[in-house]
Structure formats: structure tokens, C-alpha cells
Coordinates of C-alpha atoms and ligand atoms in Angstrom, one line a residue:
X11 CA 3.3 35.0 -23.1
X12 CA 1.7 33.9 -20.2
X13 CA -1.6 35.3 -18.9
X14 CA -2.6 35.0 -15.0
X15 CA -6.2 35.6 -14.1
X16 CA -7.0 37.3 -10.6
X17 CA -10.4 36.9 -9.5
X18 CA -11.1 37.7 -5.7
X19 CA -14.0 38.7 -2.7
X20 CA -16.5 35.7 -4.5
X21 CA -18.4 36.2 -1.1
X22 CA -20.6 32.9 -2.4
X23 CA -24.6 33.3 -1.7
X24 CA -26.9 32.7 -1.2
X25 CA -26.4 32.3 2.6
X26 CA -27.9 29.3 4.1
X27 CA -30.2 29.1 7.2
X28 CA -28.4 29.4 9.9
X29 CA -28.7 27.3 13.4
X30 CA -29.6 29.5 16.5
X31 CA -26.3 28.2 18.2
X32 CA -24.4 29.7 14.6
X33 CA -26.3 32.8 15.4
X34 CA -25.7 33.0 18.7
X35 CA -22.1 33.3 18.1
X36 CA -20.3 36.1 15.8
X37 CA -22.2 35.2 13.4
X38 CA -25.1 37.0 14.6
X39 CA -23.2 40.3 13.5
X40 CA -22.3 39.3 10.3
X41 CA -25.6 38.1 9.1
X42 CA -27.2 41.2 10.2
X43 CA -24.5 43.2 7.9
X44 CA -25.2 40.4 5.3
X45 CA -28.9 41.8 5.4
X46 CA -28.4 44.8 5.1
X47 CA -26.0 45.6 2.5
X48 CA -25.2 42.5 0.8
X49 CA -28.1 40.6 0.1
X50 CA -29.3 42.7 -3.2
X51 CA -25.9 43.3 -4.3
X52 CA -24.5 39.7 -4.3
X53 CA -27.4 37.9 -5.2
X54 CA -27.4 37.0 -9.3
X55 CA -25.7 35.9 -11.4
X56 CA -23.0 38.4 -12.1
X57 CA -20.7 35.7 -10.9
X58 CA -21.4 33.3 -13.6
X59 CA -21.4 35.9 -16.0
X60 CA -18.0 37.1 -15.2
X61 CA -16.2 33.1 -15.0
X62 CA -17.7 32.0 -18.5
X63 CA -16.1 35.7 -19.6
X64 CA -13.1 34.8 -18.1
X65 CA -12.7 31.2 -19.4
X66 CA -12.9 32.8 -22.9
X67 CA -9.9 34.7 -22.4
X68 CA -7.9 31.5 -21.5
X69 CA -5.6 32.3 -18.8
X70 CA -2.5 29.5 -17.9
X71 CA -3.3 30.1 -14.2
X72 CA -6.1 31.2 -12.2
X73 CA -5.8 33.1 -8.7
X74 CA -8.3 33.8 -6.1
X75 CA -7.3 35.8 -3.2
X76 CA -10.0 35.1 -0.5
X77 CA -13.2 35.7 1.3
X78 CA -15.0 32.8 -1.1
X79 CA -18.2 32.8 1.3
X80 CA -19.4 35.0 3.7
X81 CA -19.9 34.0 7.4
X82 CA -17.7 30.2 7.2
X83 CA -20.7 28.0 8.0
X84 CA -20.5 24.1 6.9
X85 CA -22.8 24.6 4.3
X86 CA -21.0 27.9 3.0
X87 CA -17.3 26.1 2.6
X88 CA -18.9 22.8 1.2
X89 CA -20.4 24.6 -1.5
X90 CA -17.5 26.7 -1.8
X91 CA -15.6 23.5 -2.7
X92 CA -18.0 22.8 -5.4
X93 CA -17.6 26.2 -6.8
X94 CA -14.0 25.8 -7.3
X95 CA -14.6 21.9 -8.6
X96 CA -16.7 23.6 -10.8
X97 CA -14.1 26.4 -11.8
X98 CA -11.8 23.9 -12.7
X99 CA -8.7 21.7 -11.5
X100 CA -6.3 22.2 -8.2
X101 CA -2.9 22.7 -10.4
X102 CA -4.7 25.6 -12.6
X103 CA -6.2 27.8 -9.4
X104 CA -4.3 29.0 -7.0
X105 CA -6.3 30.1 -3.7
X106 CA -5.5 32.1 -0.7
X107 CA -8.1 32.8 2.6
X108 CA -9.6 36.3 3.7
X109 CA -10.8 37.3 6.8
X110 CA -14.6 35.9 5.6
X111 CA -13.2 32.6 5.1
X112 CA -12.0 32.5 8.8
X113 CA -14.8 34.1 10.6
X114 CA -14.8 32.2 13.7
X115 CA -12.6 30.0 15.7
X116 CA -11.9 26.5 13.7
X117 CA -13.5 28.0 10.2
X118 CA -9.9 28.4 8.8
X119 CA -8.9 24.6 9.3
X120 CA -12.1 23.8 7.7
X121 CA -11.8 26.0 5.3
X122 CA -8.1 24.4 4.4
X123 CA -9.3 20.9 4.7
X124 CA -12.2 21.3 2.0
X125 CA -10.1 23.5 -0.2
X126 CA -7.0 21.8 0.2
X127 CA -5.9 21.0 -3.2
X128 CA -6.1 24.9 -4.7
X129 CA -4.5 25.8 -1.6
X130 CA -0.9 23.7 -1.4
X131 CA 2.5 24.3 -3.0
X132 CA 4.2 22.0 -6.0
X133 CA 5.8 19.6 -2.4
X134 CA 2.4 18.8 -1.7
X135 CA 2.9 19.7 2.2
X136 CA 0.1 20.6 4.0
X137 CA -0.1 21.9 7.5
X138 CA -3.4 23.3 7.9
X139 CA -3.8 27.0 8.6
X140 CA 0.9 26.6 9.2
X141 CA 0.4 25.5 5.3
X142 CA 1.4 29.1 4.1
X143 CA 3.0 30.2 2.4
X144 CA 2.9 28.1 -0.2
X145 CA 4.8 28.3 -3.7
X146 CA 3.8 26.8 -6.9
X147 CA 5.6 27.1 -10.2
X148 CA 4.2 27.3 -13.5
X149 CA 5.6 28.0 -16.5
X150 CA 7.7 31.3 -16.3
X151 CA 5.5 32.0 -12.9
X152 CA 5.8 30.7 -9.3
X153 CA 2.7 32.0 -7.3
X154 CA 3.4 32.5 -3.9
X155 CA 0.3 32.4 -1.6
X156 CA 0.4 34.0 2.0
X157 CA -2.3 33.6 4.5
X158 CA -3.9 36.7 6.3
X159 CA -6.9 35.5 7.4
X160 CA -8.2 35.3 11.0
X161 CA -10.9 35.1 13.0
X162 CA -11.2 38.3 15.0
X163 CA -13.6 40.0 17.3
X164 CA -17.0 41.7 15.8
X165 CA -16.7 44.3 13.6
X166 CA -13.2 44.0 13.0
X167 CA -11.9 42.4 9.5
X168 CA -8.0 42.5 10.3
X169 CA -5.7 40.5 9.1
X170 CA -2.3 39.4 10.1
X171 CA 0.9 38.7 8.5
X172 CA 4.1 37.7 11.3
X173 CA 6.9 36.9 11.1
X174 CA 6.9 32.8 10.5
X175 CA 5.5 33.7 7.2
X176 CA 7.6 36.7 6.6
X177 CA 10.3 34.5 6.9
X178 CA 9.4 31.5 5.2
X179 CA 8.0 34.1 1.9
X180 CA 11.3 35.7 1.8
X181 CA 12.7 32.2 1.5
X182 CA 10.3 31.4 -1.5
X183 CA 11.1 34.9 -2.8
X184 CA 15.3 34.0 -3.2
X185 CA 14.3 30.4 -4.7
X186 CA 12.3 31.7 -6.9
X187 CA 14.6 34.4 -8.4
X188 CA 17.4 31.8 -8.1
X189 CA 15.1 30.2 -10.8
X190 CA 14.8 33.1 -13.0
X191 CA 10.7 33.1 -12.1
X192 CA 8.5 36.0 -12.3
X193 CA 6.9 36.2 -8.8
X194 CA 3.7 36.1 -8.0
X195 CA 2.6 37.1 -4.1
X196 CA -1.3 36.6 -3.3
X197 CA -2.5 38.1 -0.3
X198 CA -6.1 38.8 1.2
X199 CA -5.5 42.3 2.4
X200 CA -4.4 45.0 1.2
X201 CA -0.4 45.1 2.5
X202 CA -0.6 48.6 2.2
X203 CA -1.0 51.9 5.1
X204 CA -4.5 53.5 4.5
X205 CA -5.5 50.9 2.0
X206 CA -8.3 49.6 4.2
X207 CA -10.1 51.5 7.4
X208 CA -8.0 50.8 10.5
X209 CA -10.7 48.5 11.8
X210 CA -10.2 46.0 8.5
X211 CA -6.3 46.5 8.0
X212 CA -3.2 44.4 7.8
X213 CA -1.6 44.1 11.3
X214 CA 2.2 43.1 9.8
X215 CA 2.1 44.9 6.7
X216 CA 5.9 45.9 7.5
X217 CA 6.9 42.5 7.8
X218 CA 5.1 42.1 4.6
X219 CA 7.3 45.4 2.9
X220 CA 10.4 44.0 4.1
X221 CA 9.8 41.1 2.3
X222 CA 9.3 42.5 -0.8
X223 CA 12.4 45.2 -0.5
X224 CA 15.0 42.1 0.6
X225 CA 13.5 39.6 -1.4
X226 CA 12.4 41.4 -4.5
X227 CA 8.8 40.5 -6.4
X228 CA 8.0 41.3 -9.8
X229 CA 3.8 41.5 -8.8
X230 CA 1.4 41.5 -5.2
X231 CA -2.3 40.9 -5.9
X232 CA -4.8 41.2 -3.0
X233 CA -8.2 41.8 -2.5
X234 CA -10.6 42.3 0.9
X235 CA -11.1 45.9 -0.4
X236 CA -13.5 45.4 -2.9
X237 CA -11.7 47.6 -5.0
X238 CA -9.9 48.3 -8.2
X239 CA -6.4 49.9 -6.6
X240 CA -2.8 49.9 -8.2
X241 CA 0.2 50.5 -5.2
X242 CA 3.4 50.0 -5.2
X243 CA 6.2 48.8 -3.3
X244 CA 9.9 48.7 -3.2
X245 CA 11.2 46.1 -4.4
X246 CA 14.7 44.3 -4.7
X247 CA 17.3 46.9 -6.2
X248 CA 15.7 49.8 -6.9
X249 CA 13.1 48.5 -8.5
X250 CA 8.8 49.2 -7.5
X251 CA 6.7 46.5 -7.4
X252 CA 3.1 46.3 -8.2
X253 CA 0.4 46.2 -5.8
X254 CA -2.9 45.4 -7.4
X255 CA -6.2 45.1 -5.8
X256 CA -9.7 43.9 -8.0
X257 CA -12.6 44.7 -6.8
X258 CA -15.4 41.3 -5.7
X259 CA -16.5 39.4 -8.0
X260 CA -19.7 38.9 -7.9
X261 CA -20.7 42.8 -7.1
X262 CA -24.1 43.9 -8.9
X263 CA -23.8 46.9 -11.1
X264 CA -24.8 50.1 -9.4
X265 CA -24.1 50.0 -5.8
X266 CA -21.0 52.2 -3.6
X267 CA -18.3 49.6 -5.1
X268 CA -17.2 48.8 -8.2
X269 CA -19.6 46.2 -10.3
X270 CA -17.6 43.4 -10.9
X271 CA -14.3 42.6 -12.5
X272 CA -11.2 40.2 -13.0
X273 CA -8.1 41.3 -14.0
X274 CA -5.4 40.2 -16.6
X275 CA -2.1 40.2 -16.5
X276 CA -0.2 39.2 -19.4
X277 CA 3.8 38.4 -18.8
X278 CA 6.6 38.0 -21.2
X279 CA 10.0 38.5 -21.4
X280 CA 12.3 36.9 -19.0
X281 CA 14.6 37.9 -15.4
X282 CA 16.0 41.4 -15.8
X283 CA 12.9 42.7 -18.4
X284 CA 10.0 41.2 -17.9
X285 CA 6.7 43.0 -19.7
X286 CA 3.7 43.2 -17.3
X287 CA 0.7 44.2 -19.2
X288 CA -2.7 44.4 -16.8
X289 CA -6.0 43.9 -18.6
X290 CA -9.6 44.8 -16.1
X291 CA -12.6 43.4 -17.3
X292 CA -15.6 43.6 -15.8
X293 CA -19.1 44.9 -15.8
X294 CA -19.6 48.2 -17.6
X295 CA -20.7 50.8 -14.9
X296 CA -24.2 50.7 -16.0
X297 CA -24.0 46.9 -15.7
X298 CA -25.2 46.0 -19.1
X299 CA -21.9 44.1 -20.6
X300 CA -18.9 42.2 -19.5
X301 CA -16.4 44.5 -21.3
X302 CA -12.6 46.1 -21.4
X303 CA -12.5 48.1 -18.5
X304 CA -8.6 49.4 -18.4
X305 CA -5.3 48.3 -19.6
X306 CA -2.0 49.2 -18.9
X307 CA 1.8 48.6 -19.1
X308 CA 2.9 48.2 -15.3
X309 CA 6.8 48.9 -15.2
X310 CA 9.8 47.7 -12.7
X311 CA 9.9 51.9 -12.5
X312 CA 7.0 52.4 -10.9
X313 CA 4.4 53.8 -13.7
X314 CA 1.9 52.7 -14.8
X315 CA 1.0 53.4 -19.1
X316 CA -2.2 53.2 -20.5
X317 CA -2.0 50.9 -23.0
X318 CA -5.7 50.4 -24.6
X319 CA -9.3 51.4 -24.2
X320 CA -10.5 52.7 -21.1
X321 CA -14.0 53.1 -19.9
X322 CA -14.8 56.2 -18.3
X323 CA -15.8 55.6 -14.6
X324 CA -17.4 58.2 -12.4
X325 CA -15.2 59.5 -10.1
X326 CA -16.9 58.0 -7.3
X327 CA -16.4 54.6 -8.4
X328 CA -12.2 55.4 -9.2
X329 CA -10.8 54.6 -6.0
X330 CA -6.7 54.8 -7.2
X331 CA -6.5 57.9 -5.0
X332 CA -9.4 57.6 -2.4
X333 CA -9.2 54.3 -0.4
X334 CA -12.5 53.4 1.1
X335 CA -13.6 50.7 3.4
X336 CA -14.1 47.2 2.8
Ligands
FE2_409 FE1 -14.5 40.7 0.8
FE2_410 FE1 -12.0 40.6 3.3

């Protein structure tokens, strides 16, 4: 068995003073959103909380699909370097960018150049923000991680996946099956119509479903959302692949979104029946514990069996059939 950890939206505070020429740009509309609605939740330290939970259930790989700090200063991706130093080594964590991580102009590269080593395939190649996708195999797994992060213009949050990378993912796609791996795609957004509010979606997502229907993928995991979603996609053959989205993970019990959580996903068998077994854990709804959220059996089928305890959300915070924004 081998057991991936998917942790995502880490939105990193607290957020450090900002220069009036940082403010003066788009910044200025992100820290005022920061103020408003993010400050209380974020703050804490749910994050910790939920890491040291996570480390206990000893995953082989770790993967962290974007939006690590909030507005892309200096000081924000520095001490988003140390966070993942801290998290543990390059060749066990597997990042990929969000929209937050490439707020402005130039905050991508920088991003890439301080995160470098969680963020580059088994070859080693780098080509700043041209570095994805990039594949990395381990054990039974490769991981294929896809960039959708740009800056854009206030208030938007899109993302964007074209066709270099559709390309290039398709090729990573065939090598890996080639290889008899279980594939792995990260993403930041949701690569799914109606997932996210049109203002914060994926421009490209039907290169992205091409992809996945020619190449074939045995899992997607995104964030951006903030949210604990299961999609699914065609895949290669007849075959539906899952689209799983896990809500941030440092969200405060008791707000709109989901407190937060990590998900499990346990794989075994090998090319032709492979067993995908998802495991959310998180903070109870009430946000007194770190405990078993849901578990489930995700098959090449399409459903999706309960497989072990579930806690019983409110509706309001089960967002499967309700999308909501980011
Ligand atoms: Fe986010
Ligand atoms: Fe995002």
C-alpha cells in the first residue's frame, strides 16, 4: 500500500507589513479582502495542528496544491520556503502554484525560484514558471504537477491551463502508463465547469478533460476552492476518473467553509485494478478535535462507497452538490 497525503490553500499568515509601493499595486485589493474575511479565520494554529496529525499517519508522499501565502510579497514566499523546510524534504512533497502564489507580475518566478526543489520533476529540469508540468515517480505513483497560476487583474482568481502544458501532461500521462504507474495530476483549480464562480475559474479546463479522456489518469487533486468536492472525469477507456478537491488547510472551525482538513488516499493493487481508498481528516465541525472525517472506496466506475465512519456535517458545510466560491 501506498498512502499520498493532499494538503492544499495553506494561505500562510500572518501577513507582513506591507510597503506603500506593495500597496499601491494589486495588492491594495487583496489586503483589504485579507482584512476582512481572512484575518480571524487563518490566524492560529490550526495549521500546526493539522501537519503534526498528518505526520502521524505516515504518508510515502506529501502534495500541496497551491496558494501557500496570500498576497506573494518577499517576506510571504521566504517564509513559505521555511514552512515547507520545515514540513520536510523536496523528494517527499510535491508542490504545485495557485493563483495566490502568483498575485502580481514576477511573484510566480519568485515563487519557483524559492520553492524550487518541491516543485521539479525526477530530470531535475527547471524552467521557471515553463517548469510544468513536471512528473515525479515514487514507488507505484508518478505525480504529475501542472501549473494554473497567474497573476490576473483585481478581483479575478482565474487560472489557466493551454495547450503547451496540455500537451507536454498528455506526454507524461502515456509514459507513465507505459510504466504501469498509478497517476497522480495536481492542479490549483478546480478543472471542472461550475466548480468555482466564473470570476475564479479555470480558463482551459477542456484542454485539461482532453487530457485526461486521451491520456487516461487513475486520480486529479486540486484545491483553490476551499472545499471538500469529489468530480469526476472521463478517463482513458471507459473508465471515470477522480476529481478530488480538500478544503484550506489552515481554516478555523466555524466559519462559511469547511474547518480544516487533509485527505488520504491509500493505493494498492497494480495497472488494470488498482484500489483507491480516500480517507478526510480534519477538524470536527465544532473544531474541538482533529478526527475521521469520511472514507470511501473511489472506483475506475465512477462511485464512490462509504467505506468507514463519517461525521455528520451540516448541510451547509457539504458542498458535493452546491459549489460555492472560492
Ligand atoms: Fe486558496
Ligand atoms: Fe486559489
Amino acid at each position: 500500500m501506498f498512502r499520498i497525503a493532499h494538503l492544499s490553500d495553506i494561505h500562510l499568515g500572518p501577513l507582513p507589513e506591507l510597503s506603500y509601493r506593495e500597496l499601491a499595486s494589486k495588492r491594495i485589493t487583496g489586503y483589504i479582502n485579507w482584512q476582512r474575511n481572512r484575518k480571524r479565520a487563518m490566524f492560529g494554529d490550526t495549521l500546526l495542528q493539522l501537519v503534526a496529525d498528518m505526520r502521524q499517519n505516515r504518508p510515502d508522499h506529501v502534495t500541496v496544491t497551491g496558494d501557500l501565502v496570500n498576497l506573494a510579497t518577499k517576506t510571504e514566499v521566504d517564509g513559505a520556503r521555511l514552512w515547507l523546510q520545515d514540513l520536510g524534504k523536496p523528494d517527499w512533497i510535491s508542490v504545485v502554484p495557485g493563483n495566490h502564489d502568483a498575485y502580481v507580475p514576477g511573484a510566480l518566478n519568485r515563487a519557483c525560484r524559492e520553492w524550487n526543489p518541491y516543485m521539479v520533476g525526477d530530470e531535475g529540469l527547471e524552467f521557471d514558471d515553463r517548469r510544468f508540468p513536471y512528473m515525479r515517480v515514487r514507488g507505484p505513483v508518478a505525480i504529475i504537477g501542472t501549473s494554473s497560476a497567474e497573476a490576473t487583474v483585481p478581483f479575478f482568481a482565474t487560472g489557466s491551463f493551454k495547450r503547451r502544458q496540455a500537451l507536454r501532461t498528455a506526454q507524461l500521462l502515456r509514459q507513465a502508463h507505459g510504466l504501469g504507474l498509478f497517476r497522480i495530476v495536481l492542479i490549483h483549480h478546480p478543472p471542472i465547469s461550475g466548480a468555482a464562480a466564473w470570476s475564479k475559474r479555470l480558463v482551459g479546463k477542456q484542454f485539461f478533460s482532453r487530457v485526461i479522456s486521451d491520456a487516461g489518469a487513475e486520480l486529479v487533486l486540486h484545491g483553490h476552492t476551499h472545499l471538500d468536492t469529489l468530480y469526476w472525469l472521463n478517463g482513458h477507456g471507459g473508465t471515470r476518473v477522480p476529481v478530488c478537491g480538500v478544503p484550506s488547510a489552515s481554516q478555523s472551525a466555524g466559519h462559511e467553509k469547511p474547518a480544516a482538513r487533509y485527505n488520504l488516499f491509500d493505493i494498492d493493487g497494480g495497472p488494470g485494478e488498482w484500489s483507491l481508498v480516500q480517507r478526510e481528516r480534519g477538524l470536527t465541525p465544532d473544531g474541538s478535535r482533529i478526527d475521521w472525517i469520511r472514507e470511501r472506496k473511489l472506483l475506475a466506475n465512477g462511485t464512490a462507497v462509504a467505506t468507514g465512519p463519517t461525521v455528520d456535517l451540516p448541510p451547509a458545510r457539504r458542498s458535493e452538490d452546491r459549489p460555492q466560491e472560492p
